[in-house]
Coordinates of C-alpha atoms in Angstrom, one line a residue:
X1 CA 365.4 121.3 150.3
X2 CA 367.6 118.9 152.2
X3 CA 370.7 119.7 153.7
X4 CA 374.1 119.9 151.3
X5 CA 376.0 116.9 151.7
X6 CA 380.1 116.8 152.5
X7 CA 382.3 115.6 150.6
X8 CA 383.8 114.1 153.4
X9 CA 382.1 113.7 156.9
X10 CA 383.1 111.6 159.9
X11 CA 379.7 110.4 161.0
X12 CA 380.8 108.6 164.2
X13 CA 383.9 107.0 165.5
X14 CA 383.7 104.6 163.5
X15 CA 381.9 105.9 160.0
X16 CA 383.7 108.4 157.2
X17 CA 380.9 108.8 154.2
X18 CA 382.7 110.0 151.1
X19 CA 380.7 111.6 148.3
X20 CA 380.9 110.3 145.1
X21 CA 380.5 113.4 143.5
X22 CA 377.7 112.0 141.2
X23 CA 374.7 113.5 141.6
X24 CA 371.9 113.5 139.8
X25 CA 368.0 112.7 139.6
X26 CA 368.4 109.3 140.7
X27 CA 371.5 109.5 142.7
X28 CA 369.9 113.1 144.5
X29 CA 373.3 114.6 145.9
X30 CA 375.3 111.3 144.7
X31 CA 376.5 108.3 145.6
X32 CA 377.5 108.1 149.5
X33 CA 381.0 105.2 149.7
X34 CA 381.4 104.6 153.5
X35 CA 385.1 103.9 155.2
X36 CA 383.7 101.4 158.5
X37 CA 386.2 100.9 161.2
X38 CA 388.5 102.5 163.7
X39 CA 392.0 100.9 162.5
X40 CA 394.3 101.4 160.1
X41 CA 393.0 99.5 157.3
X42 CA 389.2 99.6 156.8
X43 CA 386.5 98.4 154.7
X44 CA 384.8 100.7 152.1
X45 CA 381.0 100.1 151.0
X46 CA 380.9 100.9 147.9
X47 CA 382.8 103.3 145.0
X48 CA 380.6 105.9 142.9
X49 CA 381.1 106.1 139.3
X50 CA 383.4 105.2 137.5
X51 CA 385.6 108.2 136.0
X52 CA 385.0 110.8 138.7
X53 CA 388.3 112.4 139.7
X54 CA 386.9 114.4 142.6
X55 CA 385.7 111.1 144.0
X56 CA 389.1 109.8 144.0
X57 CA 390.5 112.8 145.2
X58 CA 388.3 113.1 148.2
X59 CA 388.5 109.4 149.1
X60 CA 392.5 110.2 149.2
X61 CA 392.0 112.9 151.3
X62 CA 389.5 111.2 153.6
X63 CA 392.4 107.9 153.7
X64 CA 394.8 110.5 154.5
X65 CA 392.8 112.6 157.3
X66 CA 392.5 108.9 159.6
X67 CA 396.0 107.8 158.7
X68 CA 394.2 104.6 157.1
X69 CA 394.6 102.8 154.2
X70 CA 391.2 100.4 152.6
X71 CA 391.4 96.8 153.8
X72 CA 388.6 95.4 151.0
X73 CA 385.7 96.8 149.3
X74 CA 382.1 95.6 149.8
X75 CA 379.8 96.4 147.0
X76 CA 376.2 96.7 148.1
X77 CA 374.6 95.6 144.1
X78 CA 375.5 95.6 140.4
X79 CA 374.4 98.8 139.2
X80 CA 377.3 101.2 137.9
X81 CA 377.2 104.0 140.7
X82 CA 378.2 101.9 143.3
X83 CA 380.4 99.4 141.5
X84 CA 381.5 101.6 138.9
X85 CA 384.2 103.4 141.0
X86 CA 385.9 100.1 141.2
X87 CA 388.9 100.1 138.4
X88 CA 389.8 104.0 139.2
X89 CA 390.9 102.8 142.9
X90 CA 393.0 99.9 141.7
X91 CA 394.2 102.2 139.1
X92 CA 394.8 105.5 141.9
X93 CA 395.0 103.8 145.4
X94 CA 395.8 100.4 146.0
X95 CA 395.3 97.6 142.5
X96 CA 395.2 94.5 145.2
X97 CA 392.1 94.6 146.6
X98 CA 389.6 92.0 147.8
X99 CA 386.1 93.1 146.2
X100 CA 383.0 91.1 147.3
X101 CA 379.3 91.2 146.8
X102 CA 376.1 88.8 146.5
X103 CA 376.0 87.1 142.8
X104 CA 373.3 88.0 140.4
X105 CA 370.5 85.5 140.5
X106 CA 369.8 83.8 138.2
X107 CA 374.1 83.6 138.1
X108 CA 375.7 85.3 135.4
X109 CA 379.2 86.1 134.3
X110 CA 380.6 89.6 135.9
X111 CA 383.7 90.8 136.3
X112 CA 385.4 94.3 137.1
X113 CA 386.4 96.9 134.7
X114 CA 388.6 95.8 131.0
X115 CA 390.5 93.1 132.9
X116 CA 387.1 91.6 134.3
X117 CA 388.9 90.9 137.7
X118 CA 386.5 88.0 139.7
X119 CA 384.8 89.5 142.4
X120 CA 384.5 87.3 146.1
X121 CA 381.2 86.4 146.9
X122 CA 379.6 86.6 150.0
X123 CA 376.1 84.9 151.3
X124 CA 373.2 85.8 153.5
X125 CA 374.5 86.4 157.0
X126 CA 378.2 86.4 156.5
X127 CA 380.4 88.2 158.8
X128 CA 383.5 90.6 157.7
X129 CA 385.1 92.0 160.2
X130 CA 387.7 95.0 160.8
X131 CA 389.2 96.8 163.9
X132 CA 386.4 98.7 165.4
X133 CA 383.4 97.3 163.3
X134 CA 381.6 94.1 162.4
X135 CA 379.6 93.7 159.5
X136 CA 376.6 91.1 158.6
X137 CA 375.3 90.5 155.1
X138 CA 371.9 90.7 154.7
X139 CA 370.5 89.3 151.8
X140 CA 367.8 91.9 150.0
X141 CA 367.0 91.9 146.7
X142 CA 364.1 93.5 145.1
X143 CA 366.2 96.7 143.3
X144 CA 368.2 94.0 142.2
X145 CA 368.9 90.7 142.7
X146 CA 372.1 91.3 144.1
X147 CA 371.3 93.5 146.3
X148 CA 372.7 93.1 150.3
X149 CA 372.9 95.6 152.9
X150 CA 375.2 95.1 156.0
X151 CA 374.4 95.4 159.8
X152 CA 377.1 97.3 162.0
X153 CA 377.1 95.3 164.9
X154 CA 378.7 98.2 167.1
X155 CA 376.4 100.5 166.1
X156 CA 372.5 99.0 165.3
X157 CA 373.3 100.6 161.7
X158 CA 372.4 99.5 158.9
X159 CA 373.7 100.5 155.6
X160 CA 371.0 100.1 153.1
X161 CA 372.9 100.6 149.9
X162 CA 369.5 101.1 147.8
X163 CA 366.7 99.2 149.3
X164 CA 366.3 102.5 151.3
X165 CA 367.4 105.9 150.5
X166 CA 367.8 109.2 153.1
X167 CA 365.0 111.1 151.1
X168 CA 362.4 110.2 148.6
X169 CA 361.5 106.4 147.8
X170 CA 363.6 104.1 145.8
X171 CA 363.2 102.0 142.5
X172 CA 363.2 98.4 142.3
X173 CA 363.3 95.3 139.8
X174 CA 361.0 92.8 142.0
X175 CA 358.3 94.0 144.0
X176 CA 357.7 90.9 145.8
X177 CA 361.0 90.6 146.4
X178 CA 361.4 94.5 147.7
X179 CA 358.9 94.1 150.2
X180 CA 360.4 91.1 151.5
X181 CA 363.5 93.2 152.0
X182 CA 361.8 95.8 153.6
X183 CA 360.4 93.0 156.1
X184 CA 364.3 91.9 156.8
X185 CA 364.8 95.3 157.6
X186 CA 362.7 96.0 159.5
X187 CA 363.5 92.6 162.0
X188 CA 366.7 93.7 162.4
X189 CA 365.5 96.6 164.6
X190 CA 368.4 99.2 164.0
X191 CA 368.6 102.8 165.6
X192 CA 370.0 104.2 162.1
X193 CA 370.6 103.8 158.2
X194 CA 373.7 105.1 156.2
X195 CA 372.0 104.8 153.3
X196 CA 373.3 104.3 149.4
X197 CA 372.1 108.0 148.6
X198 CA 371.1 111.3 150.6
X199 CA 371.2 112.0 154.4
X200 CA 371.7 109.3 157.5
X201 CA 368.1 107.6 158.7
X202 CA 368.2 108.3 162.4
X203 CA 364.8 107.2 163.1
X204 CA 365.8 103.7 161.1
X205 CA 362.6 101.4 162.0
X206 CA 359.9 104.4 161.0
X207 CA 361.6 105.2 158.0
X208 CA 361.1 101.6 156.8
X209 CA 358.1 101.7 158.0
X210 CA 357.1 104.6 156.1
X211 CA 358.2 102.5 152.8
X212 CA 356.3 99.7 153.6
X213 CA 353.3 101.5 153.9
X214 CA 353.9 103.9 151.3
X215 CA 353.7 100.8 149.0
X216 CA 350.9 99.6 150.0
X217 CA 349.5 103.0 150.1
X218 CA 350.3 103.4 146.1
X219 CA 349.0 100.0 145.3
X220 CA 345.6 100.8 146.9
X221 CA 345.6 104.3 144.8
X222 CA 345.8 102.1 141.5
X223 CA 343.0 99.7 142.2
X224 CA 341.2 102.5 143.3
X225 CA 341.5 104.4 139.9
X226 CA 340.9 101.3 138.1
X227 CA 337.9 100.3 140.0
X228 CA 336.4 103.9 139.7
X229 CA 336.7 103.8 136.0
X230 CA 336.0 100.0 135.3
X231 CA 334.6 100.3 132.3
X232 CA 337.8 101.7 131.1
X233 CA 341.1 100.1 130.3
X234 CA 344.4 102.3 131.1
X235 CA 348.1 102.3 129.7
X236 CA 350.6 101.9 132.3
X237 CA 351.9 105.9 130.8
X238 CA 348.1 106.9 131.7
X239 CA 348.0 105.2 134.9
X240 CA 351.2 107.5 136.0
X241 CA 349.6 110.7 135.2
X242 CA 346.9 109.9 137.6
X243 CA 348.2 108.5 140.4
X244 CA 351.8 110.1 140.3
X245 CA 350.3 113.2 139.6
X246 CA 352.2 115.0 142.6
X247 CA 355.2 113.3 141.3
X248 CA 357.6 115.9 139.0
X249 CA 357.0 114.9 135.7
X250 CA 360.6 114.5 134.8
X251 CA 360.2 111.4 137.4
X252 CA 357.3 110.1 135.7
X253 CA 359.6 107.4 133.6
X254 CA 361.0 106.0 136.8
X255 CA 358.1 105.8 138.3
X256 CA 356.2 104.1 135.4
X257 CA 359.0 101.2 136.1
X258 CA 357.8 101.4 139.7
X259 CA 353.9 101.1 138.5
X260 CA 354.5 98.2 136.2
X261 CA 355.6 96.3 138.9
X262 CA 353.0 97.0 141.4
X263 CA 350.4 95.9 137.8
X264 CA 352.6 92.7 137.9
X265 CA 351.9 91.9 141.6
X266 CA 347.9 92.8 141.2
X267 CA 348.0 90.5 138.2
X268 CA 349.4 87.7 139.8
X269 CA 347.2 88.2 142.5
X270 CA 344.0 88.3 140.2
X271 CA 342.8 91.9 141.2
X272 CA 343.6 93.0 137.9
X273 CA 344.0 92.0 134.3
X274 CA 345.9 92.9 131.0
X275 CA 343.9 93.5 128.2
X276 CA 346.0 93.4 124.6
X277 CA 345.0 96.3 122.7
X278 CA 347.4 98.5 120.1
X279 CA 349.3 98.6 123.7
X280 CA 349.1 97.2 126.7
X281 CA 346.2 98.1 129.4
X282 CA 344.8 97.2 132.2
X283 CA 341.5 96.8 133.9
X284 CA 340.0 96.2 137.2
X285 CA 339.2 92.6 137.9
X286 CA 337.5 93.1 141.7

């Protein structure tokens, strides 16, 4: 069992992670929102949910402890528990905020809460800066398309948003793309990760690592079940049973997402093949 998370916790000099009181099996302990910077405006990464009182509360409270006030809100992706938060802090602390992120590719309209307020976009190796930090986009989609995580200068940190978690592995849409990601993560050569969910990465370089070859170690377990039984054509829902089997089973959705993809990449790469039945399986091809 890993360590309980604060609801507020001042990480360094120059990094406050504020819950967001979210948790849940794919948020773990919940969503962690970072205030970067020493000043007395900062940047936040990121905003929880949206409708969570206690997240508001604490974010108050942690504004309040370093006499600081939020100078714009970076969004690491899309998906609703980091973006989500976005509407309650114009509505409870401050309603004229700057709010960038990456667009979606391929583009598509998006806009924040009822009043769909634009967002600013940012780009690949853009730099935002506040007093005490300096942040660099990095470009790395694969759980979504969207996706960036940002290098603190100061610190060799990288905050990962949720190409890389603090426990556990993470879900993605692309694989191709995902391991890509992984790659520009792993070239940056930082000493830590504030990740998107669960605990700070202090060993930030074996931890990616570990994901890379943690995908390639799942991807050899499917061809291996599928060459065993070539004869035999599986369901992606079979497939998960056998090679997820020490997976909890309540996972086991998630991680059929997870398996499809890694089937897309074998397919495309001919070591597999999709056979149409009543439902879809899949076969060894090698």
């Amino acid at each position: 069992m890993s360590a309980v998370i604060p609801r507020i916790e001042q990480l360094s000099s120059r990094v406050v992670r504020v819950l967001g009181c979210n948790p849940g099996p794919m948020t773990l302990q919940g969503t962690n929102t970072y205030l970067v910077g020493t000043g007395r405006r900062r940047v936040l990464i990121d905003t929880g949910e949206p409708s969570v009182p206690e997240y508001i509360s604490n974010l108050k409270e942690a504004l309040h402890q370093n006499d600081t006030s939020i100078q714009q809100i970076l969004v690491t992706h899309w998906h609703h528990d980091h973006a989500g938060g976005v509407p309650d802090i114009f509505t409870h602390i401050h309603k004229d905020l700057e709010v960038s992120k990456l667009p979606r590719s391929p583009s598509q309209p998006e806009g924040i809460g009822e009043e769909k307020r634009k967002y600013t976009y940012l780009k690949d190796g853009d730099v935002i800066k506040t007093e005490g930090a300096t942040l660099r986009v990095l470009f790395t989609p694969g759980h979504t398309d969207d996706h960036m995580a940002l290098y603190l200068e100061e610190e060799k940190a990288v905050f990962s948003g949720d190409c890389i978690l603090g426990e556990g592995t993470a879900v993605f849409e692309d694989l191709h793309d995902y391991m890509l990601s992984l790659h520009t993560l792993l070239d940056v050569n930082a000493d830590l990760i504030y990740p998107g969910h669960g605990p700070v990465v202090l060993s930030a370089c074996s931890k990616i690592q570990e994901y890379i070859t943690h995908r390639g170690a799942r991807e050899q377990q499917i061809l291996d079940v599928l060459r065993d039984n070539a004869a035999d054509a599986f369901s992606s829902s079979a497939l998960v049973k056998l090679v997820y089997k020490d997976t909890p089973e309540h996972l086991h959705r998630a991680a059929e997402i997870n398996l499809l993809h890694h089937l897309k990449k074998l397919q495309k790469e001919g070591k597999i093949f999709l056979v149409r039945d009543s439902e879809e399986k899949w076969k060894s091809n090698l």
